[in-house]
Every structure is written in C-alpha cells, then in structure tokens.
Amino acid sequence: MRMRFRGPVLDTGALDAVATAQFYASLLGWTVTREEHDGSTSWALVESPTQGLKIELQGTPDYRRPVWPNDGDRQQMMVHLDIATDDVDAAVARAVALGATVAEHQPRAGQRVLLDPAGHPFCVFPGAVT
C-alpha cells in the first residue's frame, strides 16, 4: 500500500471558502481548480502548479475564527500553515495586500505570523522555495 500527503482542509465561514481559496491561490501562485457554492455553504480546492499539493477550504455555518495566540476561553487554532520564502518582508507585504493581517504576537525573530482573511494563522519564514 502507498500513501501520500496532499494537504490540509481548512474550515471557513459558510460562504467564505472561495474567497479564502482565492487568497491562498494569489499568495502562493497556485490555482483555484474547483469551487462549489449553493447559497448557504461553499467549498473550494487550491492546487500547486504540479497538482502535488493542495489546500481545500470548506464553509461551515458554525465556523468561529481562531485566536492567536491560543486563549483557553476562545476558539483554539487547530493547525497553521508554514510558508517558506526567500524574502520575508516582501512576502508579508504581498499577503497583507491580498487581505491578511500581521498578528500582534510574534514568537520568533526572522519569521512572521499572519492571519488569513478567515482568521487562520500562518507563518512566513526564510527557507528553500524549490
């Protein structure tokens, strides 16, 4: 038996999946390859150019934005994405221009924690991009 990891599925607000997918597609240079919406929920698939990696976004009516850093009395972050770049400052500027916000809490020098438009934390850090 063979298996491989394709990528995460992130919840969003019921009608926010397509917009959040478009955010990640623009940020990463990937493509939204499928999207669905029926007026009350939405779903979208973002794939890398080789289609080896993906991020799925699924809209849920009871979605609550996570907080960063974690706070025991509020919605906890369940996962965050790590994004390597050869220019952290330029990547942060691009993410902010696309709708992300820089998190107030920054635990490590040299990398940045941001929040996507649906509130998911993600890290931008220096690293190999090949």
CSV table of C-alpha atoms in Angstrom, one decimal:
chain,number,residue,atom,x,y,z
A,1,MET,CA,0.0,0.0,0.0
A,2,ARG,CA,1.2,3.5,-0.8
A,3,MET,CA,0.1,6.8,0.6
A,4,ARG,CA,1.0,10.5,0.2
A,5,PHE,CA,0.1,13.7,2.0
A,6,ARG,CA,-1.9,16.1,-0.3
A,7,GLY,CA,-2.6,18.9,2.1
A,8,PRO,CA,-5.0,20.3,4.7
A,9,VAL,CA,-8.7,21.1,4.6
A,10,LEU,CA,-9.5,24.3,6.5
A,11,ASP,CA,-12.9,25.4,7.7
A,12,THR,CA,-14.1,28.9,6.9
A,13,GLY,CA,-17.3,30.8,7.3
A,14,ALA,CA,-20.2,29.3,5.4
A,15,LEU,CA,-19.8,31.5,2.3
A,16,ASP,CA,-16.0,32.4,2.7
A,17,ALA,CA,-14.4,29.3,1.2
A,18,VAL,CA,-14.0,30.6,-2.3
A,19,ALA,CA,-12.6,34.0,-1.2
A,20,THR,CA,-10.1,32.3,1.2
A,21,ALA,CA,-9.1,29.9,-1.6
A,22,GLN,CA,-8.5,32.9,-3.9
A,23,PHE,CA,-6.3,34.4,-1.2
A,24,TYR,CA,-4.1,31.4,-1.0
A,25,ALA,CA,-4.0,30.9,-4.8
A,26,SER,CA,-2.9,34.5,-5.2
A,27,LEU,CA,-0.4,34.4,-2.4
A,28,LEU,CA,1.3,31.1,-3.5
A,29,GLY,CA,0.9,31.4,-7.3
A,30,TRP,CA,-1.4,28.4,-7.2
A,31,THR,CA,-4.8,27.9,-8.9
A,32,VAL,CA,-8.3,27.5,-7.6
A,33,THR,CA,-9.2,24.4,-9.6
A,34,ARG,CA,-12.7,23.7,-8.3
A,35,GLU,CA,-15.3,25.6,-6.3
A,36,GLU,CA,-18.8,25.0,-5.2
A,37,HIS,CA,-21.4,27.2,-3.6
A,38,ASP,CA,-25.1,26.6,-3.1
A,39,GLY,CA,-26.2,29.9,-1.4
A,40,SER,CA,-25.7,28.6,2.2
A,41,THR,CA,-22.3,26.9,2.1
A,42,SER,CA,-19.2,27.0,-0.1
A,43,TRP,CA,-16.1,24.8,-0.9
A,44,ALA,CA,-13.0,25.3,-2.9
A,45,LEU,CA,-9.8,23.5,-4.0
A,46,VAL,CA,-6.5,25.3,-4.5
A,47,GLU,CA,-3.7,23.3,-6.1
A,48,SER,CA,0.0,23.8,-6.7
A,49,PRO,CA,1.2,24.1,-10.3
A,50,THR,CA,2.2,20.4,-10.3
A,51,GLN,CA,-1.1,19.5,-8.5
A,52,GLY,CA,1.0,17.6,-6.0
A,53,LEU,CA,-0.1,19.7,-3.1
A,54,LYS,CA,-3.5,21.2,-2.3
A,55,ILE,CA,-5.4,23.3,0.2
A,56,GLU,CA,-9.1,22.7,0.5
A,57,LEU,CA,-11.4,25.3,2.1
A,58,GLN,CA,-14.9,24.2,3.3
A,59,GLY,CA,-17.5,26.7,4.5
A,60,THR,CA,-19.3,25.7,7.7
A,61,PRO,CA,-22.3,27.6,9.2
A,62,ASP,CA,-20.9,27.4,12.7
A,63,TYR,CA,-17.3,28.5,12.0
A,64,ARG,CA,-15.6,30.5,14.6
A,65,ARG,CA,-12.4,32.4,13.8
A,66,PRO,CA,-9.4,31.0,15.8
A,67,VAL,CA,-7.4,33.4,18.0
A,68,TRP,CA,-3.6,33.8,18.1
A,69,PRO,CA,-2.0,33.2,20.4
A,70,ASN,CA,-4.3,30.5,21.9
A,71,ASP,CA,-6.7,31.6,24.6
A,72,GLY,CA,-8.3,28.8,26.6
A,73,ASP,CA,-11.7,30.5,26.6
A,74,ARG,CA,-11.9,31.1,22.9
A,75,GLN,CA,-11.7,29.1,19.7
A,76,GLN,CA,-8.3,27.4,19.5
A,77,MET,CA,-6.1,27.2,16.4
A,78,MET,CA,-6.2,23.6,15.2
A,79,VAL,CA,-3.5,23.9,12.5
A,80,HIS,CA,-1.3,26.6,10.9
A,81,LEU,CA,0.4,26.7,7.5
A,82,ASP,CA,4.2,27.2,7.1
A,83,ILE,CA,5.2,29.1,4.0
A,84,ALA,CA,8.9,29.4,3.1
A,85,THR,CA,10.1,32.4,1.2
A,86,ASP,CA,13.4,33.9,0.0
A,87,ASP,CA,12.1,37.4,1.1
A,88,VAL,CA,10.1,37.5,4.3
A,89,ASP,CA,9.4,41.3,4.2
A,90,ALA,CA,8.1,41.1,0.5
A,91,ALA,CA,6.0,38.0,1.3
A,92,VAL,CA,4.4,39.7,4.3
A,93,ALA,CA,3.7,42.8,2.2
A,94,ARG,CA,2.1,40.7,-0.5
A,95,ALA,CA,0.0,38.7,2.0
A,96,VAL,CA,-1.2,42.0,3.6
A,97,ALA,CA,-2.1,43.5,0.2
A,98,LEU,CA,-4.2,40.3,-0.5
A,99,GLY,CA,-6.1,40.7,2.8
A,100,ALA,CA,-4.0,39.1,5.5
A,101,THR,CA,-3.2,40.8,8.8
A,102,VAL,CA,0.0,40.7,10.7
A,103,ALA,CA,-0.6,39.0,14.1
A,104,GLU,CA,0.2,41.1,17.2
A,105,HIS,CA,2.0,38.2,18.8
A,106,GLN,CA,5.3,37.3,17.0
A,107,PRO,CA,7.1,34.5,18.9
A,108,ARG,CA,10.3,34.2,16.8
A,109,ALA,CA,12.6,36.7,15.2
A,110,GLY,CA,13.1,36.3,11.5
A,111,GLN,CA,9.6,34.9,10.7
A,112,ARG,CA,6.2,36.4,10.8
A,113,VAL,CA,2.8,35.1,11.9
A,114,LEU,CA,-0.1,36.4,9.8
A,115,LEU,CA,-3.8,35.7,9.8
A,116,ASP,CA,-5.6,34.9,6.5
A,117,PRO,CA,-8.9,36.6,5.7
A,118,ALA,CA,-10.8,33.8,7.6
A,119,GLY,CA,-8.6,34.2,10.6
A,120,HIS,CA,-6.3,31.1,10.2
A,121,PRO,CA,-2.7,31.8,11.5
A,122,PHE,CA,0.1,31.1,9.0
A,123,CYS,CA,3.8,31.6,9.3
A,124,VAL,CA,6.1,33.1,6.7
A,125,PHE,CA,9.8,32.2,7.2
A,126,PRO,CA,13.1,32.2,5.3
A,127,GLY,CA,13.7,28.9,3.7
A,128,ALA,CA,14.2,27.0,0.4
A,129,VAL,CA,11.5,27.6,-2.1
A,130,THR,CA,12.4,25.0,-4.7
